[in-house]
């Protein structure tokens, strides 16, 4: 089969199988920490405001790329709460094309399709740091927040868990006030994502502990 853009179709919010397939490729090629459960979490959390576009080979229906978009309001609903964008912001991420299909226009097509959803509104891009210069020059994503998220893969085979610091108490998620945790999260992320946060940290393969001393920072 000849690799060309003519042999590819873009599917919007496809069935879960396409996401499961692309997650395996992202883990293998770029080691991004997405999981099979993420799609359900996003759908539940951003109902009506979540879009997943997947590039699929017409001949064999194989998923070869994707990009997603979700809308998140500022923490208080006020534009000035966002220091690097203004007003309601859409967040774009999981922008990926399988290595063997790159340079055929698949990525550009996915990006153009997903940007049509925004209707010119503000968009924040969560992407590969090494691609930042290209995202800035090609798509205009040239404004950066004053922080960055770093990811690390740590083998746990020989890890030694230290004794817990007696100055801190760790509790299960069901032992704390979820509202206080959401307030604390919004103070750091600048987004009101309480529903997403709770869905994410209570998913079946997620194990969460909370330090009440941190939650107290959110008291008002």
CSV table of C-alpha atoms in Angstrom, one decimal:
chain,number,residue,atom,x,y,z
A,1,UNK,CA,0.0,0.0,0.0
A,2,UNK,CA,1.3,3.4,-1.0
A,3,UNK,CA,1.6,5.9,1.9
A,4,UNK,CA,-0.2,9.1,0.9
A,5,UNK,CA,-2.7,11.5,2.4
A,6,UNK,CA,-5.3,10.3,-0.1
A,7,UNK,CA,-5.3,6.9,1.6
A,8,UNK,CA,-6.1,8.4,5.0
A,9,UNK,CA,-9.4,9.6,6.5
A,10,UNK,CA,-9.9,11.7,9.6
A,11,UNK,CA,-12.5,10.2,12.1
A,12,UNK,CA,-14.1,12.3,14.8
A,13,UNK,CA,-14.6,10.8,18.2
A,14,UNK,CA,-14.3,7.2,17.0
A,15,UNK,CA,-14.9,4.0,18.9
A,16,UNK,CA,-12.5,3.1,21.7
A,17,UNK,CA,-10.6,0.6,19.6
A,18,UNK,CA,-8.8,3.3,17.6
A,19,UNK,CA,-7.7,5.1,20.8
A,20,UNK,CA,-6.4,1.8,22.4
A,21,UNK,CA,-4.4,1.2,19.2
A,22,UNK,CA,-2.9,4.6,19.1
A,23,UNK,CA,-2.0,4.6,22.8
A,24,UNK,CA,0.1,1.5,22.3
A,25,UNK,CA,2.0,3.3,19.5
A,26,UNK,CA,2.5,6.5,21.5
A,27,UNK,CA,3.9,4.4,24.4
A,28,UNK,CA,6.3,2.6,22.1
A,29,UNK,CA,7.5,5.4,19.9
A,30,UNK,CA,7.5,8.5,22.2
A,31,UNK,CA,6.9,7.1,25.7
A,32,UNK,CA,4.0,9.4,26.4
A,33,UNK,CA,2.1,8.4,29.6
A,34,UNK,CA,-1.4,8.1,28.2
A,35,UNK,CA,-3.5,5.1,29.2
A,36,UNK,CA,-6.4,3.2,27.7
A,37,UNK,CA,-8.7,4.6,30.5
A,38,UNK,CA,-7.9,8.2,29.6
A,39,UNK,CA,-10.5,8.3,26.8
A,40,UNK,CA,-13.4,7.4,29.2
A,41,UNK,CA,-12.1,9.9,31.7
A,42,UNK,CA,-12.1,12.7,29.2
A,43,UNK,CA,-15.5,11.8,27.8
A,44,UNK,CA,-17.1,11.9,31.3
A,45,UNK,CA,-15.3,15.0,32.4
A,46,UNK,CA,-15.8,17.2,29.3
A,47,UNK,CA,-19.1,16.1,28.0
A,48,UNK,CA,-19.9,18.0,24.8
A,49,UNK,CA,-16.6,19.9,25.0
A,50,UNK,CA,-14.2,17.1,24.0
A,51,UNK,CA,-13.0,16.2,20.6
A,52,UNK,CA,-10.7,13.4,19.5
A,53,UNK,CA,-9.6,13.3,15.8
A,54,UNK,CA,-7.9,10.1,14.7
A,55,UNK,CA,-6.2,9.6,11.3
A,56,UNK,CA,-7.1,6.1,9.9
A,57,UNK,CA,-5.8,4.3,6.9
A,58,UNK,CA,-8.8,3.7,4.6
A,59,UNK,CA,-7.7,0.3,3.4
A,60,UNK,CA,-7.1,-1.5,6.7
A,61,UNK,CA,-8.7,0.9,9.2
A,62,UNK,CA,-5.4,1.2,11.2
A,63,UNK,CA,-5.0,4.2,13.4
A,64,UNK,CA,-1.9,6.2,12.6
A,65,UNK,CA,-2.3,9.5,14.3
A,66,UNK,CA,-4.5,11.6,16.6
A,67,UNK,CA,-5.0,15.0,18.2
A,68,UNK,CA,-7.5,16.0,20.9
A,69,UNK,CA,-9.1,19.2,22.2
A,70,UNK,CA,-11.0,20.0,25.4
A,71,UNK,CA,-12.5,23.2,26.8
A,72,UNK,CA,-11.7,24.3,30.3
A,73,UNK,CA,-12.9,27.5,32.0
A,74,UNK,CA,-10.7,29.7,34.1
A,75,UNK,CA,-10.8,28.9,37.8
A,76,UNK,CA,-13.2,31.8,38.6
A,77,UNK,CA,-14.6,32.3,35.1
A,78,UNK,CA,-12.6,35.5,34.8
A,79,UNK,CA,-10.3,36.1,31.9
A,80,UNK,CA,-7.6,37.8,34.1
A,81,UNK,CA,-7.2,34.5,36.0
A,82,UNK,CA,-5.2,33.1,33.0
A,83,UNK,CA,-1.8,34.7,32.8
A,84,UNK,CA,-0.8,33.3,29.4
A,85,UNK,CA,-4.1,33.3,27.5
A,86,UNK,CA,-7.3,35.4,27.8
A,87,UNK,CA,-10.8,34.1,28.6
A,88,UNK,CA,-12.2,30.6,28.1
A,89,UNK,CA,-9.4,28.4,26.9
A,90,UNK,CA,-9.3,25.2,24.9
A,91,UNK,CA,-6.5,22.8,25.6
A,92,UNK,CA,-5.0,20.8,22.7
A,93,UNK,CA,-2.9,17.7,23.2
A,94,UNK,CA,-2.0,14.1,22.3
A,95,UNK,CA,-0.8,15.5,18.9
A,96,UNK,CA,0.9,12.5,17.4
A,97,UNK,CA,1.6,10.7,14.1
A,98,UNK,CA,3.2,7.3,13.8
A,99,UNK,CA,6.8,7.7,12.7
A,100,UNK,CA,6.5,5.8,9.5
A,101,UNK,CA,3.6,8.1,8.4
A,102,UNK,CA,5.3,11.4,9.1
A,103,UNK,CA,6.0,13.9,6.3
A,104,UNK,CA,2.9,12.8,4.4
A,105,UNK,CA,0.7,15.7,5.6
A,106,UNK,CA,-1.2,13.7,8.2
A,107,UNK,CA,-0.1,15.9,11.1
A,108,UNK,CA,-1.0,19.1,9.3
A,109,UNK,CA,-4.4,17.7,8.4
A,110,UNK,CA,-5.2,16.7,11.9
A,111,UNK,CA,-4.1,20.0,13.3
A,112,UNK,CA,-6.1,22.0,10.8
A,113,UNK,CA,-9.2,19.9,11.5
A,114,UNK,CA,-9.0,20.3,15.2
A,115,UNK,CA,-8.3,24.1,15.0
A,116,UNK,CA,-11.6,24.5,13.1
A,117,UNK,CA,-13.4,23.5,16.3
A,118,UNK,CA,-12.0,26.5,18.2
A,119,UNK,CA,-13.5,29.2,15.9
A,120,UNK,CA,-10.5,31.4,16.6
A,121,UNK,CA,-10.8,31.3,20.4
A,122,UNK,CA,-7.7,30.9,22.7
A,123,UNK,CA,-5.9,27.6,22.7
A,124,UNK,CA,-3.2,26.2,25.0
A,125,UNK,CA,-1.0,23.4,23.5
A,126,UNK,CA,0.5,20.7,25.6
A,127,UNK,CA,3.1,19.1,23.4
A,128,UNK,CA,6.6,17.6,23.1
A,129,UNK,CA,9.2,20.2,24.4
A,130,UNK,CA,11.6,19.5,21.5
A,131,UNK,CA,8.8,20.5,19.1
A,132,UNK,CA,8.2,23.9,20.7
A,133,UNK,CA,10.2,26.0,18.1
A,134,UNK,CA,8.2,24.4,15.3
A,135,UNK,CA,4.8,24.9,17.1
A,136,UNK,CA,5.8,28.5,17.6
A,137,UNK,CA,6.9,29.2,14.0
A,138,UNK,CA,4.3,27.2,12.2
A,139,UNK,CA,1.2,27.5,14.3
A,140,UNK,CA,1.8,30.6,16.4
A,141,UNK,CA,2.1,28.9,19.8
A,142,UNK,CA,4.9,31.3,21.0
A,143,UNK,CA,3.6,32.2,24.5
A,144,UNK,CA,4.8,30.2,27.4
A,145,UNK,CA,3.7,30.0,31.1
A,146,UNK,CA,6.2,30.5,33.8
A,147,UNK,CA,6.3,26.7,34.6
A,148,UNK,CA,6.8,23.5,32.7
A,149,UNK,CA,5.7,19.9,33.2
A,150,UNK,CA,8.5,17.3,33.2
A,151,UNK,CA,7.8,13.6,32.9
A,152,UNK,CA,10.0,10.8,33.9
A,153,UNK,CA,9.9,7.0,33.6
A,154,UNK,CA,11.3,5.4,36.7
A,155,UNK,CA,11.9,1.6,36.8
A,156,UNK,CA,10.5,0.2,40.1
A,157,UNK,CA,12.3,-3.2,40.1
A,158,UNK,CA,14.9,-2.2,42.8
A,159,UNK,CA,13.2,0.8,44.3
A,160,UNK,CA,13.3,1.2,48.0
A,161,UNK,CA,10.4,3.1,49.6
A,162,UNK,CA,11.6,5.3,52.4
A,163,UNK,CA,9.8,5.6,55.7
A,164,UNK,CA,7.0,8.1,55.7
A,165,UNK,CA,7.9,11.5,57.2
A,166,UNK,CA,6.0,11.7,60.6
A,167,UNK,CA,5.3,15.4,60.0
A,168,UNK,CA,2.9,14.5,57.2
A,169,UNK,CA,-0.3,12.4,57.1
A,170,UNK,CA,-1.4,10.6,54.0
A,171,UNK,CA,-5.0,9.8,53.5
A,172,UNK,CA,-7.1,8.0,50.8
A,173,UNK,CA,-9.1,10.1,48.4
A,174,UNK,CA,-12.4,9.1,50.1
A,175,UNK,CA,-11.1,10.4,53.4
A,176,UNK,CA,-10.8,14.0,52.4
A,177,UNK,CA,-13.1,16.8,51.2
A,178,UNK,CA,-13.0,16.7,47.4
A,179,UNK,CA,-14.1,20.4,47.2
A,180,UNK,CA,-10.9,21.5,49.1
A,181,UNK,CA,-8.8,19.4,46.8
A,182,UNK,CA,-10.4,20.9,43.7
A,183,UNK,CA,-9.8,24.4,45.1
A,184,UNK,CA,-6.2,23.6,45.7
A,185,UNK,CA,-5.8,22.2,42.2
A,186,UNK,CA,-7.4,25.3,40.6
A,187,UNK,CA,-5.0,27.5,42.5
A,188,UNK,CA,-2.1,25.8,40.8
A,189,UNK,CA,-3.6,25.0,37.3
A,190,UNK,CA,-5.7,28.2,37.0
A,191,UNK,CA,-8.5,26.0,35.6
A,192,UNK,CA,-11.7,24.8,37.1
A,193,UNK,CA,-11.3,21.1,36.4
A,194,UNK,CA,-12.8,19.6,39.5
A,195,UNK,CA,-14.8,16.9,37.6
A,196,UNK,CA,-11.9,15.9,35.5
A,197,UNK,CA,-9.6,15.7,38.5
A,198,UNK,CA,-11.9,13.5,40.5
A,199,UNK,CA,-12.6,11.2,37.5
A,200,UNK,CA,-8.8,10.9,36.8
A,201,UNK,CA,-7.6,10.1,40.3
A,202,UNK,CA,-10.4,7.6,41.0
A,203,UNK,CA,-10.0,5.6,37.8
A,204,UNK,CA,-9.4,1.9,38.3
A,205,UNK,CA,-5.7,2.0,37.6
A,206,UNK,CA,-4.9,5.1,39.5
A,207,UNK,CA,-3.7,5.0,43.1
A,208,UNK,CA,-4.0,8.3,45.0
A,209,UNK,CA,-3.0,9.6,48.3
A,210,UNK,CA,-3.5,13.1,49.6
A,211,UNK,CA,-1.7,15.1,52.3
A,212,UNK,CA,-4.2,17.1,54.3
A,213,UNK,CA,-1.4,19.6,55.1
A,214,UNK,CA,-1.4,20.4,51.3
A,215,UNK,CA,-5.2,20.6,51.2
A,216,UNK,CA,-5.1,23.2,54.0
A,217,UNK,CA,-3.4,25.6,51.7
A,218,UNK,CA,-6.7,25.8,49.8
A,219,UNK,CA,-8.7,27.1,52.7
A,220,UNK,CA,-10.3,30.5,52.3
